[in-house]
Tab-separated table of C-alpha atoms in Angstrom:
chain	number	residue	atom	x	y	z
A	23	MET	CA	-60.332	23.154	33.659
A	24	PRO	CA	-58.887	25.237	30.763
A	25	ASP	CA	-58.937	29.004	31.326
A	26	SER	CA	-61.076	29.534	28.226
A	27	LEU	CA	-63.735	27.178	29.601
A	28	LYS	CA	-63.656	28.959	32.958
A	29	ILE	CA	-64.210	32.304	31.219
A	30	LEU	CA	-67.066	30.912	29.100
A	31	THR	CA	-68.713	29.307	32.118
A	32	LYS	CA	-68.480	32.545	34.116
A	33	LEU	CA	-69.946	34.599	31.267
A	34	LEU	CA	-72.882	32.204	30.836
A	35	ASP	CA	-73.509	31.968	34.571
A	36	GLU	CA	-73.777	35.752	34.738
A	37	ALA	CA	-75.850	36.218	31.557
A	38	ARG	CA	-79.600	36.485	31.102
A	39	PHE	CA	-81.304	33.880	28.915
A	40	VAL	CA	-84.443	34.950	27.027
A	41	ASP	CA	-86.705	32.183	25.735
A	42	LEU	CA	-87.819	33.151	22.218
A	43	SER	CA	-90.250	30.275	21.668
A	44	PRO	CA	-93.991	29.848	22.253
A	45	THR	CA	-95.254	26.870	24.208
A	46	ILE	CA	-96.265	23.977	21.959
A	47	GLU	CA	-99.906	23.320	22.756
A	48	HIS	CA	-103.187	22.328	21.189
A	49	ASN	CA	-104.881	25.016	19.051
A	50	MET	CA	-101.765	27.186	18.790
A	51	PRO	CA	-101.592	29.327	15.629
A	52	LYS	CA	-100.269	27.626	12.503
A	53	TRP	CA	-99.979	28.251	8.777
A	54	PRO	CA	-103.484	27.524	7.438
A	55	THR	CA	-102.535	24.538	5.249
A	56	HIS	CA	-100.165	22.901	7.750
A	57	PRO	CA	-101.125	19.902	9.902
A	58	GLN	CA	-103.092	20.495	13.072
A	59	ILE	CA	-101.061	20.531	16.289
A	60	ILE	CA	-102.281	17.935	18.767
A	61	VAL	CA	-100.917	17.435	22.277
A	62	ASP	CA	-102.660	14.439	23.810
A	63	GLN	CA	-102.267	13.040	27.346
A	64	THR	CA	-102.094	9.526	25.952
A	65	ILE	CA	-100.460	7.800	28.915
A	66	THR	CA	-101.527	8.796	32.432
A	67	HIS	CA	-100.562	7.835	35.967
A	68	GLU	CA	-104.120	6.783	36.718
A	69	HIS	CA	-104.375	4.418	33.737
A	70	ASP	CA	-100.798	3.356	33.024
A	71	GLY	CA	-98.725	4.102	36.108
A	72	TYR	CA	-96.669	6.813	34.418
A	73	TYR	CA	-97.180	9.951	32.306
A	74	CYS	CA	-96.386	10.442	28.602
A	75	GLN	CA	-98.001	12.675	25.985
A	76	CYS	CA	-98.350	12.093	22.251
A	77	LEU	CA	-97.453	14.929	19.875
A	78	VAL	CA	-98.805	15.355	16.356
A	79	LEU	CA	-97.409	18.367	14.543
A	80	GLY	CA	-95.846	19.486	11.297
A	81	GLU	CA	-92.176	20.357	10.943
A	82	HIS	CA	-93.122	24.053	10.788
A	83	SER	CA	-95.002	24.271	14.074
A	84	GLY	CA	-94.342	26.888	16.740
A	85	ALA	CA	-90.936	28.541	16.600
A	86	HIS	CA	-89.291	26.742	13.700
A	87	VAL	CA	-86.717	26.940	10.933
A	88	ASP	CA	-87.154	26.498	7.173
A	89	ALA	CA	-84.526	24.633	5.158
A	90	PRO	CA	-84.087	25.194	1.387
A	91	ALA	CA	-85.817	21.891	0.578
A	92	HIS	CA	-89.031	23.312	2.043
A	93	ILE	CA	-89.495	25.521	-1.022
A	94	HIS	CA	-86.997	24.449	-3.682
A	95	SER	CA	-87.449	21.101	-5.413
A	96	ASP	CA	-83.944	21.431	-6.902
A	97	MET	CA	-82.427	21.690	-3.388
A	98	MET	CA	-83.751	18.450	-1.903
A	99	LYS	CA	-80.223	17.586	-0.762
A	100	HIS	CA	-80.331	20.583	1.565
A	101	THR	CA	-82.685	19.361	4.274
A	102	ILE	CA	-82.422	20.469	7.896
A	103	ASP	CA	-80.468	17.374	8.974
A	104	THR	CA	-77.636	18.258	6.565
A	105	TYR	CA	-76.694	21.497	8.362
A	106	SER	CA	-74.194	21.702	11.204
A	107	PRO	CA	-75.732	21.782	14.699
A	108	ASN	CA	-74.377	25.304	15.275
A	109	LYS	CA	-75.855	26.740	12.058
A	110	LEU	CA	-78.272	28.823	14.144
A	111	PHE	CA	-75.696	29.953	16.701
A	112	GLY	CA	-74.190	33.404	16.401
A	113	ARG	CA	-74.267	37.097	17.099
A	114	ALA	CA	-77.743	38.501	16.539
A	115	ILE	CA	-79.013	41.966	15.696
A	116	LEU	CA	-82.577	43.075	16.393
A	117	TYR	CA	-84.475	45.327	13.987
A	118	ASP	CA	-87.445	46.861	15.796
A	119	LEU	CA	-89.822	47.157	12.854
A	120	SER	CA	-92.829	47.597	15.130
A	121	GLN	CA	-92.196	51.339	15.221
A	122	LEU	CA	-92.895	51.470	11.466
A	123	ASN	CA	-96.467	50.279	12.110
A	124	ALA	CA	-96.604	48.236	8.900
A	125	GLN	CA	-100.025	46.716	8.240
A	126	PRO	CA	-100.993	43.305	6.828
A	127	GLY	CA	-99.955	42.995	3.195
A	128	GLU	CA	-97.550	45.949	3.349
A	129	ARG	CA	-93.833	45.699	2.622
A	130	ILE	CA	-91.010	47.386	4.520
A	131	THR	CA	-88.379	48.710	2.112
A	132	ALA	CA	-84.584	48.797	2.109
A	133	GLU	CA	-84.727	52.576	2.530
A	134	GLN	CA	-86.712	52.122	5.745
A	135	ILE	CA	-84.211	49.528	6.968
A	136	LEU	CA	-81.306	51.900	6.275
A	137	GLN	CA	-83.085	54.744	8.063
A	138	LEU	CA	-83.682	52.492	11.048
A	139	GLU	CA	-79.997	51.536	11.105
A	140	GLU	CA	-79.106	55.218	11.324
A	141	VAL	CA	-81.227	55.469	14.466
A	142	MET	CA	-79.833	52.187	15.842
A	143	GLY	CA	-76.239	53.186	15.210
A	144	ASP	CA	-75.625	49.620	14.069
A	145	ARG	CA	-76.160	47.352	11.074
A	146	CYS	CA	-75.996	43.673	10.301
A	147	GLU	CA	-72.671	42.178	9.256
A	148	PRO	CA	-71.621	38.902	7.591
A	149	ASN	CA	-72.660	35.825	9.609
A	150	ASP	CA	-75.016	37.812	11.833
A	151	ILE	CA	-78.449	36.430	12.641
A	152	VAL	CA	-81.106	39.050	11.856
A	153	LEU	CA	-84.164	39.205	14.128
A	154	LEU	CA	-87.169	41.130	12.794
A	155	HIS	CA	-89.532	42.401	15.482
A	156	PHE	CA	-92.776	43.371	13.735
A	157	GLY	CA	-94.646	43.550	17.051
A	158	TRP	CA	-96.870	40.686	15.860
A	159	GLN	CA	-96.816	38.537	18.999
A	160	LYS	CA	-99.710	40.605	20.347
A	161	TYR	CA	-101.980	38.743	17.905
A	162	TRP	CA	-100.917	35.285	19.163
A	163	THR	CA	-103.899	33.690	20.940
A	164	LEU	CA	-105.293	30.181	21.332
A	165	ASP	CA	-108.920	31.072	20.627
A	166	GLN	CA	-110.674	32.047	17.384
A	167	THR	CA	-108.933	35.437	17.312
A	168	GLY	CA	-105.615	33.632	16.839
A	169	LYS	CA	-106.586	33.091	13.214
A	170	TYR	CA	-105.713	36.737	12.614
A	171	TYR	CA	-102.065	35.938	13.397
A	172	SER	CA	-102.100	33.099	10.875
A	173	LEU	CA	-103.817	35.057	8.099
A	174	ASN	CA	-102.253	38.522	8.332
A	175	GLU	CA	-98.766	40.008	8.477
A	176	PRO	CA	-96.575	42.687	6.936
A	177	GLY	CA	-93.455	41.640	5.071
A	178	LEU	CA	-90.366	42.938	3.309
A	179	ALA	CA	-89.890	44.482	-0.118
A	180	GLU	CA	-87.532	42.746	-2.528
A	181	ASP	CA	-84.818	45.360	-2.015
A	182	ALA	CA	-84.926	44.853	1.778
A	183	VAL	CA	-84.635	41.079	1.410
A	184	LYS	CA	-81.780	41.547	-1.047
A	185	LEU	CA	-80.016	43.970	1.320
A	186	PHE	CA	-79.736	41.324	4.048
A	187	ALA	CA	-78.634	38.687	1.525
A	188	GLU	CA	-75.920	40.926	0.098
A	189	ARG	CA	-74.569	41.468	3.596
A	190	LYS	CA	-74.250	37.682	3.870
A	191	VAL	CA	-76.189	37.145	7.071
A	192	LYS	CA	-76.496	33.486	8.115
A	193	ALA	CA	-80.185	33.426	9.126
A	194	VAL	CA	-83.239	35.665	9.474
A	195	GLY	CA	-86.024	35.224	12.026
A	196	SER	CA	-89.248	37.055	12.807
A	197	ASP	CA	-92.213	37.104	15.182
A	198	THR	CA	-94.595	36.559	12.250
A	199	ILE	CA	-95.764	33.287	10.734
A	200	ALA	CA	-93.962	33.623	7.375
A	201	CYS	CA	-91.093	36.076	7.999
A	202	ASP	CA	-90.737	38.320	4.916
A	203	THR	CA	-94.030	37.300	3.263
A	204	PRO	CA	-96.800	39.928	3.192
A	205	VAL	CA	-100.195	38.371	3.939
A	206	LYS	CA	-103.590	40.049	4.148
A	207	ALA	CA	-106.817	38.179	4.942
A	208	GLY	CA	-105.143	34.907	3.994
A	209	VAL	CA	-103.860	36.112	0.627
A	210	GLU	CA	-100.070	35.853	0.499
A	211	GLU	CA	-97.817	37.851	-1.782
A	212	ARG	CA	-94.500	36.647	-3.186
A	213	SER	CA	-91.792	35.900	-0.636
A	214	TYR	CA	-88.434	37.043	-1.988
A	215	GLY	CA	-86.629	35.535	1.004
A	216	HIS	CA	-88.025	32.051	0.567
A	217	PHE	CA	-87.885	31.968	-3.218
A	218	ALA	CA	-85.086	34.230	-4.437
A	219	TYR	CA	-82.469	35.480	-1.975
A	220	TRP	CA	-82.337	33.665	1.363
A	221	LEU	CA	-83.088	29.961	1.131
A	222	PRO	CA	-81.380	29.550	-2.270
A	223	ASN	CA	-78.236	30.978	-0.620
A	224	HIS	CA	-78.509	28.836	2.538
A	225	ILE	CA	-79.711	31.758	4.642
A	226	LEU	CA	-82.136	29.860	6.848
A	227	ILE	CA	-85.489	31.373	7.852
A	228	MET	CA	-86.990	31.216	11.347
A	229	GLU	CA	-90.596	32.074	12.105
A	230	MET	CA	-93.018	32.524	15.020
A	231	LEU	CA	-90.358	33.735	17.460
A	232	HIS	CA	-91.557	35.256	20.728
A	233	GLN	CA	-90.380	37.899	23.212
A	234	LEU	CA	-88.296	39.831	20.698
A	235	ASP	CA	-89.410	42.971	22.547
A	236	GLN	CA	-87.244	41.793	25.467
A	237	LEU	CA	-84.017	42.050	23.482
A	238	PRO	CA	-81.465	44.835	23.119
A	239	THR	CA	-80.051	45.534	19.677
A	240	ARG	CA	-77.292	42.962	20.129
A	241	SER	CA	-77.407	39.511	21.707
A	242	TYR	CA	-76.037	36.029	21.163
A	243	PHE	CA	-78.613	33.751	19.534
A	244	ALA	CA	-78.763	29.966	19.768
A	245	ALA	CA	-81.299	27.452	18.477
A	246	LEU	CA	-81.105	23.733	17.776
A	247	PRO	CA	-83.359	22.113	15.148
A	248	LEU	CA	-84.364	18.494	15.592
A	249	LYS	CA	-82.250	16.174	13.447
A	250	ILE	CA	-85.136	15.053	11.236
A	251	LYS	CA	-84.189	12.786	8.333
A	252	ASN	CA	-84.925	14.691	5.094
A	253	GLY	CA	-86.538	17.451	7.157
A	254	SER	CA	-88.010	20.422	5.316
A	255	GLY	CA	-87.509	22.280	8.576
A	256	SER	CA	-87.884	21.716	12.288
A	257	PRO	CA	-89.327	23.119	15.471
A	258	ILE	CA	-86.631	24.906	17.470
A	259	ARG	CA	-86.106	26.174	21.026
A	260	PRO	CA	-84.443	29.547	20.321
A	261	ILE	CA	-82.806	31.598	23.064
A	262	ALA	CA	-81.036	34.933	23.231
A	263	ILE	CA	-78.107	35.268	25.622
A	264	ILE	CA	-77.637	38.775	26.916
A	265	PRO	CA	-74.834	40.098	29.125
A	266	LYS	CA	-76.301	41.543	32.321
A	267	ASP	CA	-74.863	44.962	31.541
A	268	SER	CA	-76.926	45.187	28.335
A	269	CYS	CA	-80.241	43.824	29.651
A	270	LYS	CA	-83.403	45.854	29.362
A	271	GLU	CA	-85.111	46.828	32.570
A	272	ASP	CA	-87.716	44.246	33.696
């Protein structure tokens, strides 16, 4: 075995893996106009002699990634299946925006991001994956109250979106349903990430991430989209890999 592979294997064996995805299940929160998510026990041991479920869901269900074709009709060649499998692999930086207590419909500004970086003692760099922790997972439920998660979220101001784009990050993800888009009572404001600065520049957008509160400022992020022909996006199984010496206390 090559020495480099031995080192990599040892590092991974000793690391902590944090699952950043929700469980895909019936009645999970979704964007209001997207297809319903159905998980049906279609084939059962009792009836068929083995077990197999049927899934009905949109490409943007659960933790997922948006490709440029999702929003831009002039970028239909840039569907999720056209990106390299390691597009969503890389060093990640967490921005704990929950401490700003932004409310639905409000926008966090570039000035607030810069102030937070001063406190963090760190900032995103080219090819980093930015993770935005709004503290919104607390609204994720499977009952009627889960509609609040789907219909409300803070977002980012244009200058904040532009700041990340100018630093040439490779992807941005959040624990909200539409990342940088402010939404209040189902009324969405303009998304500068989707329409102007991120997707047009191949900065992919990930949404509905979970357990971001478990992460330190820095981690290694990895997620694989399904290779969907002409996919506007895809569900993903995102993970953060954290060296044991930088793990938060359980």
